[in-house]
PDB file of C-alpha atoms and ligand atoms in Angstrom:
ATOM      1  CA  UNK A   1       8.828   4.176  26.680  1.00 44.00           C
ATOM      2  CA  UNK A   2       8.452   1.171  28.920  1.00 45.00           C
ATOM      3  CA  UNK A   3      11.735  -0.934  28.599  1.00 45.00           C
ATOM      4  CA  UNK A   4      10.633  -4.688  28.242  1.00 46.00           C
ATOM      5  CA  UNK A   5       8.112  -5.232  25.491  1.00 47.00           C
ATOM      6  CA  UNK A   6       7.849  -1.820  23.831  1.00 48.00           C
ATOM      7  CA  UNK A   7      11.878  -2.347  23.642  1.00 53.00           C
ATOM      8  CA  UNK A   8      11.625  -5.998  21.749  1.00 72.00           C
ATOM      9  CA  UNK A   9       9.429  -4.996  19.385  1.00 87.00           C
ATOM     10  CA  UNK A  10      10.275  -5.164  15.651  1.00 94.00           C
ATOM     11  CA  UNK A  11       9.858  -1.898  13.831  1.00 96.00           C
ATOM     12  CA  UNK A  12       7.190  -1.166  11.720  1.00 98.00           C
ATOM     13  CA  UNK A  13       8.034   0.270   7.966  1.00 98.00           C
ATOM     14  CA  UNK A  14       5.529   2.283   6.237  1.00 98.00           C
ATOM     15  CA  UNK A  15       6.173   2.690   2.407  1.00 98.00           C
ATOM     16  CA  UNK A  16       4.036   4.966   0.841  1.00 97.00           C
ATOM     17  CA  UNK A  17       3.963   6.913  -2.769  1.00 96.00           C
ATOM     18  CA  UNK A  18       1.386   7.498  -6.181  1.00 94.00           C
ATOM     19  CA  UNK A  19       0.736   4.351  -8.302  1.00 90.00           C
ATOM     20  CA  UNK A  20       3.832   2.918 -10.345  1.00 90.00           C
ATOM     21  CA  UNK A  21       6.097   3.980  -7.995  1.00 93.00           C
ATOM     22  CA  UNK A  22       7.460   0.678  -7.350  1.00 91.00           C
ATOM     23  CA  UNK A  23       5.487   0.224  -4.005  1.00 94.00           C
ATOM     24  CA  UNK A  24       4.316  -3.208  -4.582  1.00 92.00           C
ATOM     25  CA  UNK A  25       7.508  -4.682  -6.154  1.00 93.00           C
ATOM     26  CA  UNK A  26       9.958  -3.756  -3.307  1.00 97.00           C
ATOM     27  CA  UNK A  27       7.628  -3.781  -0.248  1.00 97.00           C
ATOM     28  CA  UNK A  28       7.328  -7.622  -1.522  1.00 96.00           C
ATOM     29  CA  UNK A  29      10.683  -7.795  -1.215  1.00 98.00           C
ATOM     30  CA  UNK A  30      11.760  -5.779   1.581  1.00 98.00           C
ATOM     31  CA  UNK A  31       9.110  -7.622   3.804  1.00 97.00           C
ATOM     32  CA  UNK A  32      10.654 -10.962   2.424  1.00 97.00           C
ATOM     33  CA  UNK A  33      14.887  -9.870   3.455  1.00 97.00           C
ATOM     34  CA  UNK A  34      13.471  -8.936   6.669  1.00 97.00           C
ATOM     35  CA  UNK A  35      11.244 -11.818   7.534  1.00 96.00           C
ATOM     36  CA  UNK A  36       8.357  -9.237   8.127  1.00 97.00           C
ATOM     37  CA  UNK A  37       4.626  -9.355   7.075  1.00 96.00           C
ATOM     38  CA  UNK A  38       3.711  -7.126   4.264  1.00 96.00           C
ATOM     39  CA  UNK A  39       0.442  -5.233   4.106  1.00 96.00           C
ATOM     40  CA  UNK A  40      -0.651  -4.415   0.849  1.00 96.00           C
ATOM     41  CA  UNK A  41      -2.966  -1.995   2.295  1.00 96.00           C
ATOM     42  CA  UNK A  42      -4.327  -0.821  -1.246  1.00 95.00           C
ATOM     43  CA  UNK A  43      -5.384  -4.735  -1.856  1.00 96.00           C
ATOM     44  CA  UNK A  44      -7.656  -4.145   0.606  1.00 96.00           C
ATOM     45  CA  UNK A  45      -9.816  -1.405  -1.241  1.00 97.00           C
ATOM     46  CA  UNK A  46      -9.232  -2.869  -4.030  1.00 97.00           C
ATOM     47  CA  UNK A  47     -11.216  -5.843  -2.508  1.00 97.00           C
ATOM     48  CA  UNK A  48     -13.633  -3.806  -1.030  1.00 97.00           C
ATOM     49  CA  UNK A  49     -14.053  -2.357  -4.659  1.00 98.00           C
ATOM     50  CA  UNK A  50     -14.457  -5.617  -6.052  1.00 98.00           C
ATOM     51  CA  UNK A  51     -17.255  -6.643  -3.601  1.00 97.00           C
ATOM     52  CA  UNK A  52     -19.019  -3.167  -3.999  1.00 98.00           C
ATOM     53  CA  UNK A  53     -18.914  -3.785  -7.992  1.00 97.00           C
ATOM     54  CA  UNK A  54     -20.390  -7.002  -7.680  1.00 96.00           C
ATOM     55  CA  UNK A  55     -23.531  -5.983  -5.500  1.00 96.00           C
ATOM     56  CA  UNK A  56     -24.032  -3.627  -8.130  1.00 97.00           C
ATOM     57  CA  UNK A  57     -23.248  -0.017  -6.324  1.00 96.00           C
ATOM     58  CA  UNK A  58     -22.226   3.260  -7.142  1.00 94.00           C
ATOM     59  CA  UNK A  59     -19.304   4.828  -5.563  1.00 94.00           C
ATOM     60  CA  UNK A  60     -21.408   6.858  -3.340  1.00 95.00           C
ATOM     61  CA  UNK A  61     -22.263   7.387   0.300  1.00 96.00           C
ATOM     62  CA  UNK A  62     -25.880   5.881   0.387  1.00 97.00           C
ATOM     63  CA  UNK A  63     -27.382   3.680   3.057  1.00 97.00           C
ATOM     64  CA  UNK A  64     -27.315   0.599   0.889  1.00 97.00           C
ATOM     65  CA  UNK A  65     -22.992   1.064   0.576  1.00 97.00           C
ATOM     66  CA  UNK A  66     -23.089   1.196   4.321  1.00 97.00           C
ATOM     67  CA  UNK A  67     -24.898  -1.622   5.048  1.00 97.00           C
ATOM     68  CA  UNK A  68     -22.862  -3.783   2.418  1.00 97.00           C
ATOM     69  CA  UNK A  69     -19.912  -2.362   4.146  1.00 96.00           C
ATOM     70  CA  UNK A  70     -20.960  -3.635   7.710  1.00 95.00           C
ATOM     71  CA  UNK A  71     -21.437  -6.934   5.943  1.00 95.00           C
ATOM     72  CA  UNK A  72     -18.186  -7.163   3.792  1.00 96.00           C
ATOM     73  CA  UNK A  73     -15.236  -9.173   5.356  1.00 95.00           C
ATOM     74  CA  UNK A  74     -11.939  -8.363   3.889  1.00 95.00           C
ATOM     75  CA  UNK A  75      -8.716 -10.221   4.967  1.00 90.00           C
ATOM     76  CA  UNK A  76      -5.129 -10.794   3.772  1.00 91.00           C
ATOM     77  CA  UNK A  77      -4.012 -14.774   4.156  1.00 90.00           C
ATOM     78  CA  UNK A  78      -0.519 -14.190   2.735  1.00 85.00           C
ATOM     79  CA  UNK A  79      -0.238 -13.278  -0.780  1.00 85.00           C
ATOM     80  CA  UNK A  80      -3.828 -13.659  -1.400  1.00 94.00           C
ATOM     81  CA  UNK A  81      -6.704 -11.225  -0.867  1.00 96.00           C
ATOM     82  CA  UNK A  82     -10.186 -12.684   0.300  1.00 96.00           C
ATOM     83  CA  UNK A  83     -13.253 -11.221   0.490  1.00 96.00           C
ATOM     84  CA  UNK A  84     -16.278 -13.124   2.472  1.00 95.00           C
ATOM     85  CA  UNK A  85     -13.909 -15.719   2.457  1.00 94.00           C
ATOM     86  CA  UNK A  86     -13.389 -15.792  -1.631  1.00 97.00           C
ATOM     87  CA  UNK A  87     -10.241 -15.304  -2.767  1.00 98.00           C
ATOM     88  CA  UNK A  88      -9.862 -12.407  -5.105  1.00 98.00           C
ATOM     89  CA  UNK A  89      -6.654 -11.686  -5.344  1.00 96.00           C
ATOM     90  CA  UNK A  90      -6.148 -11.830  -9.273  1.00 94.00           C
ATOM     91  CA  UNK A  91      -9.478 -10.359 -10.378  1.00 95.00           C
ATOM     92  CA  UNK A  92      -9.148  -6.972  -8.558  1.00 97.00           C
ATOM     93  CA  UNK A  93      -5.948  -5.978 -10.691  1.00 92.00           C
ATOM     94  CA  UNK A  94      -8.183  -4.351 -13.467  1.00 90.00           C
ATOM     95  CA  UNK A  95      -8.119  -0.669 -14.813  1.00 87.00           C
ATOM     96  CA  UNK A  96     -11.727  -1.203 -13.941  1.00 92.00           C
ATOM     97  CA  UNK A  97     -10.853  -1.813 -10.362  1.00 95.00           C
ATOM     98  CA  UNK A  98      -8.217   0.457 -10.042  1.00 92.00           C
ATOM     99  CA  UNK A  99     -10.480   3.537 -11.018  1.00 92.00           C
ATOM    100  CA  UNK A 100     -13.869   2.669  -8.780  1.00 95.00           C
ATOM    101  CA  UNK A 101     -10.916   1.625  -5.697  1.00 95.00           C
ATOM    102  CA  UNK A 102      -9.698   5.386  -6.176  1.00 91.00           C
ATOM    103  CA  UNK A 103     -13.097   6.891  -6.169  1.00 93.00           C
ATOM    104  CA  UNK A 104     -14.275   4.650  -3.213  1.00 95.00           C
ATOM    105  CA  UNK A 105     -11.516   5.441  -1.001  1.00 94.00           C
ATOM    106  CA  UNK A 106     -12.298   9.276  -0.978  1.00 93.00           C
ATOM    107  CA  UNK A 107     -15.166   8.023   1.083  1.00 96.00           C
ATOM    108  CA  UNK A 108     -14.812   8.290   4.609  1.00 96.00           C
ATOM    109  CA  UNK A 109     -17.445   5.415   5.413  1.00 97.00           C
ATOM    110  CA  UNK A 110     -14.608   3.095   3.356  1.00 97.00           C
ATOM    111  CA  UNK A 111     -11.945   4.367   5.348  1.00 96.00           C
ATOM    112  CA  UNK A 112     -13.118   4.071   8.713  1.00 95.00           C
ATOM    113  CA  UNK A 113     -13.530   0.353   7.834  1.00 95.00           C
ATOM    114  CA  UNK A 114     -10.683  -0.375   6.384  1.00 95.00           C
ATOM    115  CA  UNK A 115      -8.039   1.719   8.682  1.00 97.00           C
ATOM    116  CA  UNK A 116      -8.142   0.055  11.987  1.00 96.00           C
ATOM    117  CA  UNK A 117      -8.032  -3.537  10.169  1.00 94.00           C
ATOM    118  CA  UNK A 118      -4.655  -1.970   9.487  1.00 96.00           C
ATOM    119  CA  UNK A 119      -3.300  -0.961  12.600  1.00 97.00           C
ATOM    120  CA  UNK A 120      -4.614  -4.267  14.381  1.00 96.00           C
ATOM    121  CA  UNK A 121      -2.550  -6.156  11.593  1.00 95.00           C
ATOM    122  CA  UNK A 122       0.351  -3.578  12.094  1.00 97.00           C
ATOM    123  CA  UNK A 123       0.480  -3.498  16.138  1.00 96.00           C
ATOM    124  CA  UNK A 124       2.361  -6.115  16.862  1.00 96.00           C
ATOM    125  CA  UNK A 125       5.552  -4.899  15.257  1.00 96.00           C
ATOM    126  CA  UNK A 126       7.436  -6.722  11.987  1.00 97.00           C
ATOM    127  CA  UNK A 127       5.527  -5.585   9.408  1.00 97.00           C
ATOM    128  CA  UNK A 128       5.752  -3.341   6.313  1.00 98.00           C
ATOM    129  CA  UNK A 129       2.628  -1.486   4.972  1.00 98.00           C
ATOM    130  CA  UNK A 130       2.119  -0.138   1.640  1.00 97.00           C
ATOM    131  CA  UNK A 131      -0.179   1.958   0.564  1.00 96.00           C
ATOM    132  CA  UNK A 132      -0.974   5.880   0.010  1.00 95.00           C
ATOM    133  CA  UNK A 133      -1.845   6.892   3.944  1.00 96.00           C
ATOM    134  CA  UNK A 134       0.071   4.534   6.066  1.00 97.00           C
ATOM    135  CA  UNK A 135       2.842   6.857   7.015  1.00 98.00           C
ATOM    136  CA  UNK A 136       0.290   9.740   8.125  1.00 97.00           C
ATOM    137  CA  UNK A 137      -2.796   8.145   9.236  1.00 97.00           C
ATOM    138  CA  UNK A 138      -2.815   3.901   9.511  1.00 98.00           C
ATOM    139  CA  UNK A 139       0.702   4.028  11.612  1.00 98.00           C
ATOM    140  CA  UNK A 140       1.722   7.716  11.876  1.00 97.00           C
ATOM    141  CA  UNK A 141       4.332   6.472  14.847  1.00 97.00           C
ATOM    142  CA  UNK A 142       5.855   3.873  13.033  1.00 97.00           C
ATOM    143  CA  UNK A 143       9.686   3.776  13.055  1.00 96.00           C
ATOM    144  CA  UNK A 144      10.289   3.774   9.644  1.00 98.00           C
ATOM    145  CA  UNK A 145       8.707   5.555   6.793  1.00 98.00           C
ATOM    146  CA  UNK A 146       9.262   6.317   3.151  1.00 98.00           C
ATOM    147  CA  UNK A 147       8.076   7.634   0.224  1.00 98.00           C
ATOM    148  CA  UNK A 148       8.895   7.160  -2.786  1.00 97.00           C
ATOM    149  CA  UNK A 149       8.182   8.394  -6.296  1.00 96.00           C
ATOM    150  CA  UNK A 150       9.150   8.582  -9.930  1.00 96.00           C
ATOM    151  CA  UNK A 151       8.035  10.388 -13.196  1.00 96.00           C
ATOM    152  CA  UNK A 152       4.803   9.993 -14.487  1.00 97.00           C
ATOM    153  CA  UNK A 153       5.880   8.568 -17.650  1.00 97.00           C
ATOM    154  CA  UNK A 154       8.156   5.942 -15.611  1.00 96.00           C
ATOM    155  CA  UNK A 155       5.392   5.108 -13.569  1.00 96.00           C
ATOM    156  CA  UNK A 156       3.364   4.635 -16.632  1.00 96.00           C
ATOM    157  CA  UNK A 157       5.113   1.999 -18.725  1.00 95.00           C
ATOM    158  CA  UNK A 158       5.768   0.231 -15.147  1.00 92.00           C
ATOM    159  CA  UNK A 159       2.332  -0.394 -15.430  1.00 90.00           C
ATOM    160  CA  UNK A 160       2.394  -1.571 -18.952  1.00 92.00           C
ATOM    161  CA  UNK A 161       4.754  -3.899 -18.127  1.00 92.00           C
ATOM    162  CA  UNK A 162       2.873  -5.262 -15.250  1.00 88.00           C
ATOM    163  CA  UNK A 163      -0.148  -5.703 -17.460  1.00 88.00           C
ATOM    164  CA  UNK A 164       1.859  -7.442 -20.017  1.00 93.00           C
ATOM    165  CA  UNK A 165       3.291  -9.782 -17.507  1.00 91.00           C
ATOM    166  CA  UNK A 166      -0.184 -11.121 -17.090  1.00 87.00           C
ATOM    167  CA  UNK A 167      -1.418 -11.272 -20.670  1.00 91.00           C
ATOM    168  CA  UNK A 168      -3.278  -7.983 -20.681  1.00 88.00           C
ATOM    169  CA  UNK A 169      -1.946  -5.433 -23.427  1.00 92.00           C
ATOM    170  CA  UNK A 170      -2.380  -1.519 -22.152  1.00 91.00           C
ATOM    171  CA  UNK A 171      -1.826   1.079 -24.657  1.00 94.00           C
ATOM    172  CA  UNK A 172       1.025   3.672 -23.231  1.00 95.00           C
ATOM    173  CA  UNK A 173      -0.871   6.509 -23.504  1.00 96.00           C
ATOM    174  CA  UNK A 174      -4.110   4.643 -21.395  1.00 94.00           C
ATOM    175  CA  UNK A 175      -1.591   3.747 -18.721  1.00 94.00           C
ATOM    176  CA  UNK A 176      -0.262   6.949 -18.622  1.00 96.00           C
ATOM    177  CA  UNK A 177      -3.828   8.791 -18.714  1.00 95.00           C
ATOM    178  CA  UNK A 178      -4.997   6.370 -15.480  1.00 92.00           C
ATOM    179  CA  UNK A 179      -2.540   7.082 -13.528  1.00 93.00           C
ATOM    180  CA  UNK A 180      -2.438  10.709 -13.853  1.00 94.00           C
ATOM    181  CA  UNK A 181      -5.927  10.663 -13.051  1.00 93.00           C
ATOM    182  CA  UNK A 182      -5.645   8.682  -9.987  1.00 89.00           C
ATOM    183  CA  UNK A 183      -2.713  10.466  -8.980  1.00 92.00           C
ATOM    184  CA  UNK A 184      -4.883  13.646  -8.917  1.00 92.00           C
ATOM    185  CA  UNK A 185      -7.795  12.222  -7.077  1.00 90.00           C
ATOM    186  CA  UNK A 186      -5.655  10.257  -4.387  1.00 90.00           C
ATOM    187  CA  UNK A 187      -4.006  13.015  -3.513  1.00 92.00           C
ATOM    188  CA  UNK A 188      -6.453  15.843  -3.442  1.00 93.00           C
ATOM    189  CA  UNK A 189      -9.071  13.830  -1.865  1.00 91.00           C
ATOM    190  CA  UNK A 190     -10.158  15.365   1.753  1.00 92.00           C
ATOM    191  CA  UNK A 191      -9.388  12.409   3.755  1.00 91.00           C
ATOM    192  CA  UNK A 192      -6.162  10.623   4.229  1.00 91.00           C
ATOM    193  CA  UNK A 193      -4.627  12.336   0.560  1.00 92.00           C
ATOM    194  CA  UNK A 194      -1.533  10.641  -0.616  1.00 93.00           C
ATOM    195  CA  UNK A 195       1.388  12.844   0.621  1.00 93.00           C
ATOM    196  CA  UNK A 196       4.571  12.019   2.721  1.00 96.00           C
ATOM    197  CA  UNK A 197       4.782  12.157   6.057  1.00 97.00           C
ATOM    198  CA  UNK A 198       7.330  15.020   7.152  1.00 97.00           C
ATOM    199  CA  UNK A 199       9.500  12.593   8.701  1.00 97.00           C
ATOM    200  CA  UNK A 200       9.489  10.408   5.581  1.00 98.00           C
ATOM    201  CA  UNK A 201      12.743   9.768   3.514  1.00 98.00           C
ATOM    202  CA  UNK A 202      11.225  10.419   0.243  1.00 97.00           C
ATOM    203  CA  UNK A 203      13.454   7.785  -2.899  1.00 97.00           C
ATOM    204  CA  UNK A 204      12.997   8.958  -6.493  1.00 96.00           C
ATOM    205  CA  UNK A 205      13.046   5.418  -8.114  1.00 94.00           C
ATOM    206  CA  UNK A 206      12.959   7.224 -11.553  1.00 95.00           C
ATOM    207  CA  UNK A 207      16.298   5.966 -12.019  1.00 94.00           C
ATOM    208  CA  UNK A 208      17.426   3.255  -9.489  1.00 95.00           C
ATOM    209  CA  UNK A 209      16.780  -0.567  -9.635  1.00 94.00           C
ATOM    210  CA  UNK A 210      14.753  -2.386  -7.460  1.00 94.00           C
ATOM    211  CA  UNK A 211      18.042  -3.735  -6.061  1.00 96.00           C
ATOM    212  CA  UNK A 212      19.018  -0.371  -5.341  1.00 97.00           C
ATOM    213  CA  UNK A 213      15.742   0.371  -3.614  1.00 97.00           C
ATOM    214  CA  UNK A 214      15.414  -2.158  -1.587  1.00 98.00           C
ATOM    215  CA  UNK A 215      19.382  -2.210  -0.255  1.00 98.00           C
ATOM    216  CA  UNK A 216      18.867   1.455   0.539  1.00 97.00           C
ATOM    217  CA  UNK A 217      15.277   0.636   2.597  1.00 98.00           C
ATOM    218  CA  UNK A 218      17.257  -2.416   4.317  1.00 98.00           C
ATOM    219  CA  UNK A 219      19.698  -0.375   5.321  1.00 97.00           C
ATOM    220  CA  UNK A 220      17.714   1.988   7.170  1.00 96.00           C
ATOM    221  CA  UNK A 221      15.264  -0.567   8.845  1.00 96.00           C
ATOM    222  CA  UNK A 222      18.507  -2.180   9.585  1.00 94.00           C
ATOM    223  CA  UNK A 223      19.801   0.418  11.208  1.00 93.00           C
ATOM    224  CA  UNK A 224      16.135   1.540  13.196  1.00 90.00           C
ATOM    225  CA  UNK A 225      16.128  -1.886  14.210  1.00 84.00           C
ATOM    226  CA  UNK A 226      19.024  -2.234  16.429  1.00 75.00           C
ATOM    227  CA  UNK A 227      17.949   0.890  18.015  1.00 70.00           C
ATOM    228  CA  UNK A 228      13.923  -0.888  18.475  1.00 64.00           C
ATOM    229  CA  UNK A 229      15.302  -4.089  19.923  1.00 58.00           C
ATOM    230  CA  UNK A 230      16.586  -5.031  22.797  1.00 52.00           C
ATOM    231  CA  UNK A 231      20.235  -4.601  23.859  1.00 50.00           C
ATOM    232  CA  UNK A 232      21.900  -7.925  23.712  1.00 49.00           C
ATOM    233  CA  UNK A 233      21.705  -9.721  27.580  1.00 51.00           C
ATOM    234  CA  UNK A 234      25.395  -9.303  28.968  1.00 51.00           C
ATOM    235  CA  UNK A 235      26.834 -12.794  30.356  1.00 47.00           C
TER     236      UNK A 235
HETATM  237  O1   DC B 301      -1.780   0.762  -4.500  1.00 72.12           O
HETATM  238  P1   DC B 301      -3.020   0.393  -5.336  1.00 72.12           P
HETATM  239  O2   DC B 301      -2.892   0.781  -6.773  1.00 72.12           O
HETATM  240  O3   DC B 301      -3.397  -1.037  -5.164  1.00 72.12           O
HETATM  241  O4   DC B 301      -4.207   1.274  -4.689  1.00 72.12           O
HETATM  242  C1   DC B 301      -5.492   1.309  -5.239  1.00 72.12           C
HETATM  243  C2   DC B 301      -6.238   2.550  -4.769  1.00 72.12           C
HETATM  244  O5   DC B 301      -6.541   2.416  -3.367  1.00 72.12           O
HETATM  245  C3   DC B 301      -5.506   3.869  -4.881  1.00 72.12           C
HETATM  246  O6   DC B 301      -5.799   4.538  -6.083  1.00 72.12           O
HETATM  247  C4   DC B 301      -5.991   4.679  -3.700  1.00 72.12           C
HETATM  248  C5   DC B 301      -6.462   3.666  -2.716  1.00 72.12           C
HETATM  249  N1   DC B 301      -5.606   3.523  -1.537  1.00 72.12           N
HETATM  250  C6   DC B 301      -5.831   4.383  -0.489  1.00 72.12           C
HETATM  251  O7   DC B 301      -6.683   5.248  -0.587  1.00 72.12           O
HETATM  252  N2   DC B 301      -5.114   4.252   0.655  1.00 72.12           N
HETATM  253  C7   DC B 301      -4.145   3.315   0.763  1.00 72.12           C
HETATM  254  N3   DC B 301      -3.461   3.212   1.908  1.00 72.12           N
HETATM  255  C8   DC B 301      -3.886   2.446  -0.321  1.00 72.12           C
HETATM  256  C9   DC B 301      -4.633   2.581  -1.471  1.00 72.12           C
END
């Protein structure tokens, strides 16, 4: 490792796990305690999803999804999503989305676009991604990594909840139906399948808050950190 720069670098945190396992909720707020950028790497197929819906494609490898690939610019400004410069964030939290994202990002031709968007964002150190493949293939060296999980029926009414946060009633069994169906194609897709890295510390969030979550995650980057930066000049 060379000493200066590499030494003075703030870690990067990868937080991966299936949908509803709390990703989005404590990523948010881990990124926030430690004054890092969060990546909200699945916002960024989602978008992608969003834009392929609206030019009217299938979810399939075909000349006319690569070329509206080449031509689709997706980019994080903050909280908000934009793609070709629109700002999407809102309208690609549908079912609707959700589904085509999942079935879109089996495809390798939407993965090679979207992956090293996510390491350029993540190479400068101080950031926490969160997605499905961000431990194992977007930052497989980064210094921190997690994975976390919870019961499918947790996972479901988590959902419900989020929907009903924004006006949108789910039925339990629907929510519960989705996301066993997207757990089973995200992670027995061929490429980049949701699964934890093996140096991941895997947190069941069945039963823990998300104050508990995030002051055991702090804690570790915490820790990782003093050993990433630095040593403190002596006088
Ligand atoms: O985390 P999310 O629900 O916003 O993710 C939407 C979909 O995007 C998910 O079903 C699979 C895909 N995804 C992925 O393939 N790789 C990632 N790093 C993040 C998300």
């Amino acid at each position: 490792m060379r000493a200066g720069a590499a030494a003075a670098r703030e870690p990067v945190v990868t937080i991966d796990g299936p949908a509803g396992a709390g990703k989005g909720t404590v990523a948010r707020r881990l990124a926030g305690r430690l004054g890092y950028r969060l990546l909200d790497t699945g916002a960024m197929y989602r978008a992608l999803a969003w834009s392929v819906a609206r030019a009217g494609l299938p979810a399939a490898d075909t000349p006319a999804l690569r070329a509206h690939l080449a031509g689709a610019d997706v980019g994080l400004e903050g909280d908000r999503v934009l793609v070709d410069g629109r700002d999407v964030t809102d309208e690609i939290r549908t079912p609707e989305i959700a589904a085509l994202t999942s079935r879109l990002s089996t495809l390798g031709v939407v993965r090679d676009k979207v992956t090293p968007l996510q390491r350029a964002l993540a190479a400068p150190g101080g950031v926490v991604l969160e997605g499905r493949d961000t431990g194992t293939v977007v930052c497989p060296e980064a210094e921190v990594k997690f994975f976390l999980d919870a019961a499918l029926d947790v996972r479901a009414r988590r959902r419900q909840a989020e929907f009903r946060a924004r006006g949108v009633e789910v039925d339990f069994e629907v929510a519960r139906s989705e996301i066993a169906a997207r757990d089973v194609q995200d992670s027995t897709r061929a490429l980049a399948p949701l699964r934890k890295a093996d140096d991941a510390i895997v947190i069941d969030t069945t039963a823990l808050s998300v104050e508990q979550v995030v002051a055991r995650m702090q804690e570790t980057v915490e820790r990782r950190r003093g050993s990433c930066r630095e040593p403190a000049k002596r006088p």
